[in-house]
Short mmCIF file of C-alpha atoms in Angstrom, two decimals:
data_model
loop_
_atom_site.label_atom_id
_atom_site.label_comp_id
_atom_site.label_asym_id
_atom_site.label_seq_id
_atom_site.Cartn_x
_atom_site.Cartn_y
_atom_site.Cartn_z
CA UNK S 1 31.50 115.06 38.20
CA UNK S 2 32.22 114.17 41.84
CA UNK S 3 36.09 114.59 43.24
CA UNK S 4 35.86 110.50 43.66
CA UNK S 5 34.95 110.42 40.25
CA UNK S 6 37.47 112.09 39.06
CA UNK S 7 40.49 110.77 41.53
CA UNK S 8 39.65 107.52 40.00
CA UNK S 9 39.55 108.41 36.50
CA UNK S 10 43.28 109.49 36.96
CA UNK S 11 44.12 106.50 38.00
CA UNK S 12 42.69 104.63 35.66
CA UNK S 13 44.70 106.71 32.43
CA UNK S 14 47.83 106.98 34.88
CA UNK S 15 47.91 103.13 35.23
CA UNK S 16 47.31 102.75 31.80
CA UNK S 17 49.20 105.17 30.30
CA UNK S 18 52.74 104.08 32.08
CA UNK S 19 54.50 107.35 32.23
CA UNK S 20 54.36 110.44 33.47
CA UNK S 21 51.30 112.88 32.56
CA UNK S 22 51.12 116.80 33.26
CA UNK S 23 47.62 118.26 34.57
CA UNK S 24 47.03 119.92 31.19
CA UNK S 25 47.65 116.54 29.70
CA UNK S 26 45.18 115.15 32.33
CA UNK S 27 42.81 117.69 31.84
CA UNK S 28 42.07 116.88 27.97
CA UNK S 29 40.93 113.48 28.64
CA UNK S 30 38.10 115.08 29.51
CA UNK S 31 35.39 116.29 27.37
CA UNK S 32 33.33 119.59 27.69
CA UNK S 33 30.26 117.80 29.49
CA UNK S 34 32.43 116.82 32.30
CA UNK S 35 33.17 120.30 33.60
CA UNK S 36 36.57 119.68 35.01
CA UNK S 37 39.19 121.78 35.54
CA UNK S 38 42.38 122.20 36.34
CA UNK S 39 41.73 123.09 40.16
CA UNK S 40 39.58 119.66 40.10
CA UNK S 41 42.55 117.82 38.68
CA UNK S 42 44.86 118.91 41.04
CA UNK S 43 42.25 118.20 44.08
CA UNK S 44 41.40 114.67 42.31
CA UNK S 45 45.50 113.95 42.54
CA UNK S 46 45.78 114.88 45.72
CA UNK S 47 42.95 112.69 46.71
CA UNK S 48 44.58 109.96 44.89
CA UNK S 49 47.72 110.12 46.73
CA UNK S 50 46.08 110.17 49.44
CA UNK S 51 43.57 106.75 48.31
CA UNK S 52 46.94 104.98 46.66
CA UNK S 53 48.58 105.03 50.72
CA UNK S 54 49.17 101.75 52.17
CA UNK S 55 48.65 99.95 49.00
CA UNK S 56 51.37 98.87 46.07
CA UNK S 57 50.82 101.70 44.76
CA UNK S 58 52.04 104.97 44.94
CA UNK S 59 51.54 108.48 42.96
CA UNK S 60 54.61 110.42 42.81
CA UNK S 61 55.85 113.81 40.86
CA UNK S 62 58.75 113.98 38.62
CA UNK S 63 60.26 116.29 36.22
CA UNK S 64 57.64 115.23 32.93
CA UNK S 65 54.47 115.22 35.68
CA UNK S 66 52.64 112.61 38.13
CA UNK S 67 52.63 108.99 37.28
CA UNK S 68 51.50 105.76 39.21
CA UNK S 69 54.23 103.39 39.89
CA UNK S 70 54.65 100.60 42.35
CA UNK S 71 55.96 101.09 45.50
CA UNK S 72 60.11 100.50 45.97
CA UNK S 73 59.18 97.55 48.28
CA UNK S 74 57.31 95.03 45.78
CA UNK S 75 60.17 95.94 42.95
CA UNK S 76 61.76 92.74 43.58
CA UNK S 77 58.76 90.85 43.22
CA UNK S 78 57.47 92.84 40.00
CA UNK S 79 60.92 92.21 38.14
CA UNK S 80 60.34 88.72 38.11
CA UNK S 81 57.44 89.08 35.71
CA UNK S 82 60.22 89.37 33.02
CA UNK S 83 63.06 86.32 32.31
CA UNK S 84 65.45 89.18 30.99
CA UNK S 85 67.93 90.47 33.69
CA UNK S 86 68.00 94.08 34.19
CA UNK S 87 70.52 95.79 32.41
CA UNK S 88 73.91 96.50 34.49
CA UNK S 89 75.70 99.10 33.46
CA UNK S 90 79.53 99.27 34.16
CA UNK S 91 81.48 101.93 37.00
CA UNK S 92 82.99 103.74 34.19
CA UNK S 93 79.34 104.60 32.58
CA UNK S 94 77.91 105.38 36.43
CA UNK S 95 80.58 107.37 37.36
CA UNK S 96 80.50 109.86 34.11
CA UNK S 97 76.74 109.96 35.08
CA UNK S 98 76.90 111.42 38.64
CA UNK S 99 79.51 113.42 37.42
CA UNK S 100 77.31 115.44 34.70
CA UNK S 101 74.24 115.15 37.52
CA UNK S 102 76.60 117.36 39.83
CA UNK S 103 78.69 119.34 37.65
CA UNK S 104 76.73 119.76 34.60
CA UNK S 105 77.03 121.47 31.95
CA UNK S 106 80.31 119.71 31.90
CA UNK S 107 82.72 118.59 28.77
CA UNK S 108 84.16 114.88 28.21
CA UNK S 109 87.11 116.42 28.69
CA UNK S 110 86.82 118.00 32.25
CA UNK S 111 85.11 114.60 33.01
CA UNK S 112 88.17 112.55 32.27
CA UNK S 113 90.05 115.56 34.48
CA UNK S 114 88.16 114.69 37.52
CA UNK S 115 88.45 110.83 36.83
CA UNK S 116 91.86 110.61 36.02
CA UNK S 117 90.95 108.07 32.72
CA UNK S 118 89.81 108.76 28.97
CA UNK S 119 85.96 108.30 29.04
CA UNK S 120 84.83 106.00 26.06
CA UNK S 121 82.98 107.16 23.01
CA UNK S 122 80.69 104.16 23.90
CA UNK S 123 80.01 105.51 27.50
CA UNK S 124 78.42 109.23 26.58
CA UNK S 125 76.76 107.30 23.43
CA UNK S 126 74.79 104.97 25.35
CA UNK S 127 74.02 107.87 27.98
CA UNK S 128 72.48 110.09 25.02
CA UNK S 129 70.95 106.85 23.71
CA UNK S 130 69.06 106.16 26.67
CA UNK S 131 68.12 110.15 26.67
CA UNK S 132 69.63 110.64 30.15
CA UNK S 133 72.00 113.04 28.86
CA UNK S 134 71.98 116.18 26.02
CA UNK S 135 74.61 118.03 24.00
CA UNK S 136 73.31 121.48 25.36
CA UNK S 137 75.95 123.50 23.86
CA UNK S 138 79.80 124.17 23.22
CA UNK S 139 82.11 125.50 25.65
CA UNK S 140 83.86 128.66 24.44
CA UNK S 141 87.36 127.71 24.13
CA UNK S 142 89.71 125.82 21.67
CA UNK S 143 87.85 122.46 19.71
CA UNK S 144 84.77 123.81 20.65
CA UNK S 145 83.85 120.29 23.15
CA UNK S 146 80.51 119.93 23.85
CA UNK S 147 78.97 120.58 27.36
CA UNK S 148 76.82 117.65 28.75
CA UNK S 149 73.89 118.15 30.67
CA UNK S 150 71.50 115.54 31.98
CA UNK S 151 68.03 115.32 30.70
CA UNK S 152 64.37 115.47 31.56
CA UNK S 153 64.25 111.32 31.17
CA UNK S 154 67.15 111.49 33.71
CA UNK S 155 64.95 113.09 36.34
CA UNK S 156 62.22 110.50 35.75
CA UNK S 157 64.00 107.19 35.79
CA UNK S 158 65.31 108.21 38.91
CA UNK S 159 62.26 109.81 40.57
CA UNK S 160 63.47 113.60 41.06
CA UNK S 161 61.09 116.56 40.25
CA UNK S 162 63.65 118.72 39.79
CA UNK S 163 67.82 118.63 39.76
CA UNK S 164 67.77 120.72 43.44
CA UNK S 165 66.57 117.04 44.37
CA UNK S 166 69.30 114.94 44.24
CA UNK S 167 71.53 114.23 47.41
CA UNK S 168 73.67 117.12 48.53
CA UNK S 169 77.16 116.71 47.17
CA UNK S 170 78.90 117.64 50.27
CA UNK S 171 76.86 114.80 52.34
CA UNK S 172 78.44 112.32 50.04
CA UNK S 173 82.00 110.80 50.40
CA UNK S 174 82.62 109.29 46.98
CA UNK S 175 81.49 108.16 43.01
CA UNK S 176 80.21 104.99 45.36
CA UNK S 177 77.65 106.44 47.38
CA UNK S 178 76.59 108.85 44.62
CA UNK S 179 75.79 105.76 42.56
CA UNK S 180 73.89 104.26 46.01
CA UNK S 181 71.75 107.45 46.57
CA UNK S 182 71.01 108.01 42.72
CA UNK S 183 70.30 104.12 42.39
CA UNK S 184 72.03 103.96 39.48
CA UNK S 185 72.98 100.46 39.70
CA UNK S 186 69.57 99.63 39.11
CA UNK S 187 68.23 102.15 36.98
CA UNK S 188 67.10 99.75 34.40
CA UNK S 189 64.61 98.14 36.24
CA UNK S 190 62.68 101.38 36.61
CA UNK S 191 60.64 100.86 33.92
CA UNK S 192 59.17 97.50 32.51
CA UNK S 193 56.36 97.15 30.18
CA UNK S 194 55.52 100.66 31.09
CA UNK S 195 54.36 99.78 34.70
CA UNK S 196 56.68 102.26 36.95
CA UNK S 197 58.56 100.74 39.70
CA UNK S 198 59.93 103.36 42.61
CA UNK S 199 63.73 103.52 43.44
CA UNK S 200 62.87 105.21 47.00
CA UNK S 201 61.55 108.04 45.25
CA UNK S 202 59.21 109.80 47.06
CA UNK S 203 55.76 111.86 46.29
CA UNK S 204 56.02 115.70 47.01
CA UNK S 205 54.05 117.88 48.48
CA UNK S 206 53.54 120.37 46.52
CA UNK S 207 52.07 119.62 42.79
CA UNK S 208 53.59 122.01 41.05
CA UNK S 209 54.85 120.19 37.65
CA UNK S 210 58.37 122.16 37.14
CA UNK S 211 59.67 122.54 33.62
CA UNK S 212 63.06 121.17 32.95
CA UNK S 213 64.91 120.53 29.21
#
Protein backbone atom coordinates (compact mmCIF):
# COMPACT_ATOMS: atom_id res chain seq x y z
CA UNK A 1 0.00 0.00 0.00
CA UNK A 2 1.30 3.36 -1.28
CA UNK A 3 2.17 6.31 1.48
CA UNK A 4 -0.93 8.29 -0.39
CA UNK A 5 -2.87 5.41 0.28
CA UNK A 6 -2.36 5.24 3.48
CA UNK A 7 -2.25 9.26 4.44
CA UNK A 8 -5.72 9.14 3.21
CA UNK A 9 -6.98 6.23 4.94
CA UNK A 10 -6.09 8.16 8.22
CA UNK A 11 -8.01 10.68 7.38
CA UNK A 12 -10.77 9.06 6.51
CA UNK A 13 -11.04 7.00 10.31
CA UNK A 14 -9.65 10.34 11.95
CA UNK A 15 -12.61 12.34 10.45
CA UNK A 16 -14.83 9.76 11.29
CA UNK A 17 -13.83 8.69 14.37
CA UNK A 18 -13.96 12.40 16.14
CA UNK A 19 -11.32 12.04 18.73
CA UNK A 20 -8.07 11.47 19.23
CA UNK A 21 -6.38 8.05 17.98
CA UNK A 22 -2.75 6.72 18.97
CA UNK A 23 -0.57 5.04 16.05
CA UNK A 24 -1.10 1.60 17.61
CA UNK A 25 -4.75 2.39 17.52
CA UNK A 26 -4.22 3.47 13.85
CA UNK A 27 -2.25 0.68 13.03
CA UNK A 28 -5.07 -2.09 13.77
CA UNK A 29 -7.40 -0.75 11.29
CA UNK A 30 -5.39 -2.43 9.17
CA UNK A 31 -5.43 -5.98 8.28
CA UNK A 32 -2.40 -8.36 7.66
CA UNK A 33 -2.63 -8.02 3.70
CA UNK A 34 -1.98 -4.40 3.93
CA UNK A 35 1.56 -4.61 5.26
CA UNK A 36 1.61 -1.45 7.25
CA UNK A 37 3.45 -0.54 9.96
CA UNK A 38 4.03 1.62 12.41
CA UNK A 39 6.98 3.54 10.57
CA UNK A 40 4.28 3.82 7.56
CA UNK A 41 1.76 5.29 9.95
CA UNK A 42 3.84 7.75 11.25
CA UNK A 43 5.17 8.75 7.54
CA UNK A 44 1.33 8.59 6.29
CA UNK A 45 0.58 11.36 9.32
CA UNK A 46 3.15 13.34 8.54
CA UNK A 47 2.10 13.42 4.97
CA UNK A 48 -1.28 14.25 6.09
CA UNK A 49 -0.32 17.23 7.97
CA UNK A 50 1.39 18.19 5.46
CA UNK A 51 -1.89 17.51 2.62
CA UNK A 52 -4.52 19.01 5.46
CA UNK A 53 -2.27 22.75 5.10
CA UNK A 54 -4.18 25.55 3.77
CA UNK A 55 -7.42 23.83 4.03
CA UNK A 56 -10.16 23.77 7.13
CA UNK A 57 -8.55 21.29 8.28
CA UNK A 58 -5.86 20.65 10.40
CA UNK A 59 -4.07 17.43 12.13
CA UNK A 60 -2.78 18.19 15.44
CA UNK A 61 -1.21 16.02 18.53
CA UNK A 62 -2.55 15.98 21.96
CA UNK A 63 -2.12 14.12 25.08
CA UNK A 64 -4.68 10.81 23.92
CA UNK A 65 -2.91 10.99 20.13
CA UNK A 66 -3.52 12.84 16.61
CA UNK A 67 -6.97 13.82 15.64
CA UNK A 68 -8.44 15.98 12.69
CA UNK A 69 -10.18 19.03 13.79
CA UNK A 70 -11.09 22.22 12.06
CA UNK A 71 -8.99 24.95 11.98
CA UNK A 72 -9.50 27.85 15.00
CA UNK A 73 -10.53 30.26 12.16
CA UNK A 74 -13.89 28.57 10.76
CA UNK A 75 -14.95 27.78 14.66
CA UNK A 76 -17.33 30.52 14.54
CA UNK A 77 -18.88 29.43 11.52
CA UNK A 78 -18.99 25.57 12.55
CA UNK A 79 -20.80 26.47 15.97
CA UNK A 80 -23.64 27.65 14.21
CA UNK A 81 -24.51 24.19 12.97
CA UNK A 82 -25.99 23.72 16.52
CA UNK A 83 -29.09 26.16 18.06
CA UNK A 84 -27.67 25.30 21.65
CA UNK A 85 -25.25 28.02 23.02
CA UNK A 86 -22.01 26.81 24.19
CA UNK A 87 -21.81 26.21 27.66
CA UNK A 88 -20.27 29.25 29.84
CA UNK A 89 -18.86 28.38 32.71
CA UNK A 90 -18.59 30.94 35.64
CA UNK A 91 -14.92 32.85 37.01
CA UNK A 92 -15.15 30.92 40.13
CA UNK A 93 -15.10 27.37 38.11
CA UNK A 94 -12.17 28.94 35.57
CA UNK A 95 -10.20 30.20 38.12
CA UNK A 96 -10.01 26.77 40.34
CA UNK A 97 -9.11 25.31 36.86
CA UNK A 98 -5.90 27.26 36.01
CA UNK A 99 -5.14 26.97 39.42
CA UNK A 100 -4.87 22.95 39.51
CA UNK A 101 -3.30 23.35 35.66
CA UNK A 102 -0.33 25.31 37.43
CA UNK A 103 -0.09 24.07 40.82
CA UNK A 104 -1.36 20.65 40.66
CA UNK A 105 -1.49 18.20 42.66
CA UNK A 106 -3.18 20.77 44.74
CA UNK A 107 -6.06 20.41 47.66
CA UNK A 108 -9.51 22.45 47.73
CA UNK A 109 -8.18 23.76 50.54
CA UNK A 110 -4.83 25.40 49.35
CA UNK A 111 -7.07 26.48 46.37
CA UNK A 112 -9.38 28.58 48.46
CA UNK A 113 -5.79 29.85 50.17
CA UNK A 114 -4.64 31.31 47.00
CA UNK A 115 -8.22 32.69 46.12
CA UNK A 116 -9.10 34.13 49.20
CA UNK A 117 -12.99 32.42 48.92
CA UNK A 118 -14.48 28.85 49.84
CA UNK A 119 -14.55 26.95 46.45
CA UNK A 120 -18.05 25.24 45.94
CA UNK A 121 -18.71 21.55 46.14
CA UNK A 122 -20.50 22.22 42.76
CA UNK A 123 -17.30 23.78 41.16
CA UNK A 124 -14.67 20.60 41.60
CA UNK A 125 -17.93 18.31 40.87
CA UNK A 126 -18.60 19.58 37.57
CA UNK A 127 -14.68 19.73 36.88
CA UNK A 128 -14.43 15.81 37.68
CA UNK A 129 -17.73 15.46 35.78
CA UNK A 130 -16.47 16.79 32.71
CA UNK A 131 -13.15 14.51 33.39
CA UNK A 132 -10.86 17.58 33.34
CA UNK A 133 -9.79 16.94 36.72
CA UNK A 134 -8.85 13.54 39.07
CA UNK A 135 -8.66 12.78 42.79
CA UNK A 136 -4.97 11.49 42.39
CA UNK A 137 -4.35 11.01 45.96
CA UNK A 138 -4.44 12.42 49.67
CA UNK A 139 -2.13 14.83 51.02
CA UNK A 140 -0.35 13.57 54.15
CA UNK A 141 -1.55 15.72 56.82
CA UNK A 142 -4.67 16.13 59.12
CA UNK A 143 -8.40 15.20 57.19
CA UNK A 144 -6.54 13.55 54.74
CA UNK A 145 -7.94 16.34 51.62
CA UNK A 146 -7.61 15.13 48.43
CA UNK A 147 -4.96 16.45 45.90
CA UNK A 148 -6.42 17.52 42.45
CA UNK A 149 -4.72 17.01 39.39
CA UNK A 150 -5.94 17.75 35.90
CA UNK A 151 -6.60 15.01 33.50
CA UNK A 152 -5.74 13.50 30.16
CA UNK A 153 -9.34 14.99 28.70
CA UNK A 154 -7.97 18.32 30.08
CA UNK A 155 -5.00 18.24 27.73
CA UNK A 156 -7.27 17.44 24.77
CA UNK A 157 -10.09 19.92 25.01
CA UNK A 158 -7.56 22.40 25.14
CA UNK A 159 -5.10 21.15 22.49
CA UNK A 160 -1.80 20.51 24.68
CA UNK A 161 0.33 17.29 24.14
CA UNK A 162 1.66 17.45 27.25
CA UNK A 163 1.27 19.80 30.67
CA UNK A 164 5.09 21.44 29.83
CA UNK A 165 2.69 23.04 27.09
CA UNK A 166 0.71 25.40 28.63
CA UNK A 167 1.77 29.18 28.86
CA UNK A 168 4.63 29.89 31.21
CA UNK A 169 3.27 31.07 34.53
CA UNK A 170 5.68 33.81 34.99
CA UNK A 171 4.68 35.37 31.38
CA UNK A 172 1.23 35.73 32.75
CA UNK A 173 -0.07 38.64 34.99
CA UNK A 174 -3.29 37.25 36.40
CA UNK A 175 -6.40 34.33 36.75
CA UNK A 176 -7.57 36.67 33.52
CA UNK A 177 -5.05 36.02 31.08
CA UNK A 178 -4.58 32.42 32.26
CA UNK A 179 -8.22 31.89 31.35
CA UNK A 180 -7.35 33.92 27.75
CA UNK A 181 -4.27 31.71 26.92
CA UNK A 182 -5.95 28.34 28.15
CA UNK A 183 -9.28 29.43 26.27
CA UNK A 184 -11.18 28.42 28.89
CA UNK A 185 -14.00 30.65 28.29
CA UNK A 186 -14.77 28.70 25.43
CA UNK A 187 -13.83 25.34 26.15
CA UNK A 188 -17.19 23.96 25.44
CA UNK A 189 -17.28 24.57 22.00
CA UNK A 190 -14.29 22.33 21.44
CA UNK A 191 -16.10 19.52 20.71
CA UNK A 192 -19.55 19.19 18.86
CA UNK A 193 -20.97 16.15 17.40
CA UNK A 194 -17.52 14.77 17.61
CA UNK A 195 -16.10 17.04 14.78
CA UNK A 196 -12.95 18.82 16.66
CA UNK A 197 -12.76 22.48 16.48
CA UNK A 198 -9.06 24.13 17.33
CA UNK A 199 -8.71 26.77 20.18
CA UNK A 200 -5.25 28.04 18.56
CA UNK A 201 -3.83 24.83 19.26
CA UNK A 202 -1.20 24.02 17.20
CA UNK A 203 0.30 20.64 15.43
CA UNK A 204 3.84 19.60 16.75
CA UNK A 205 6.60 18.57 15.30
CA UNK A 206 7.55 15.80 16.62
CA UNK A 207 4.92 12.70 16.73
CA UNK A 208 5.77 11.27 19.60
CA UNK A 209 2.26 10.39 21.42
CA UNK A 210 3.34 11.13 25.27
CA UNK A 211 1.55 9.21 27.99
CA UNK A 212 -0.19 11.23 30.58
CA UNK A 213 -2.97 9.92 33.47
Amino acid sequence: MTLDAVSKILQAVLLACGKAMTVEQLIAIFGLEDGVNHEQVVQALQTLRVALEGSALELVQVASGFRVQVRAEFGPYVSRLWEERPQKYSRALLETLALIAYRQPITRGEIEDIRGVAVSTQIIRTLQEREWVRIAGHRDVPGRPALLVTTRLFLDAFGLKRLSDLPSLAALRDLDQINAELNLTEAGQNEQNGLMMAKDAQPHDDFQVEEHE
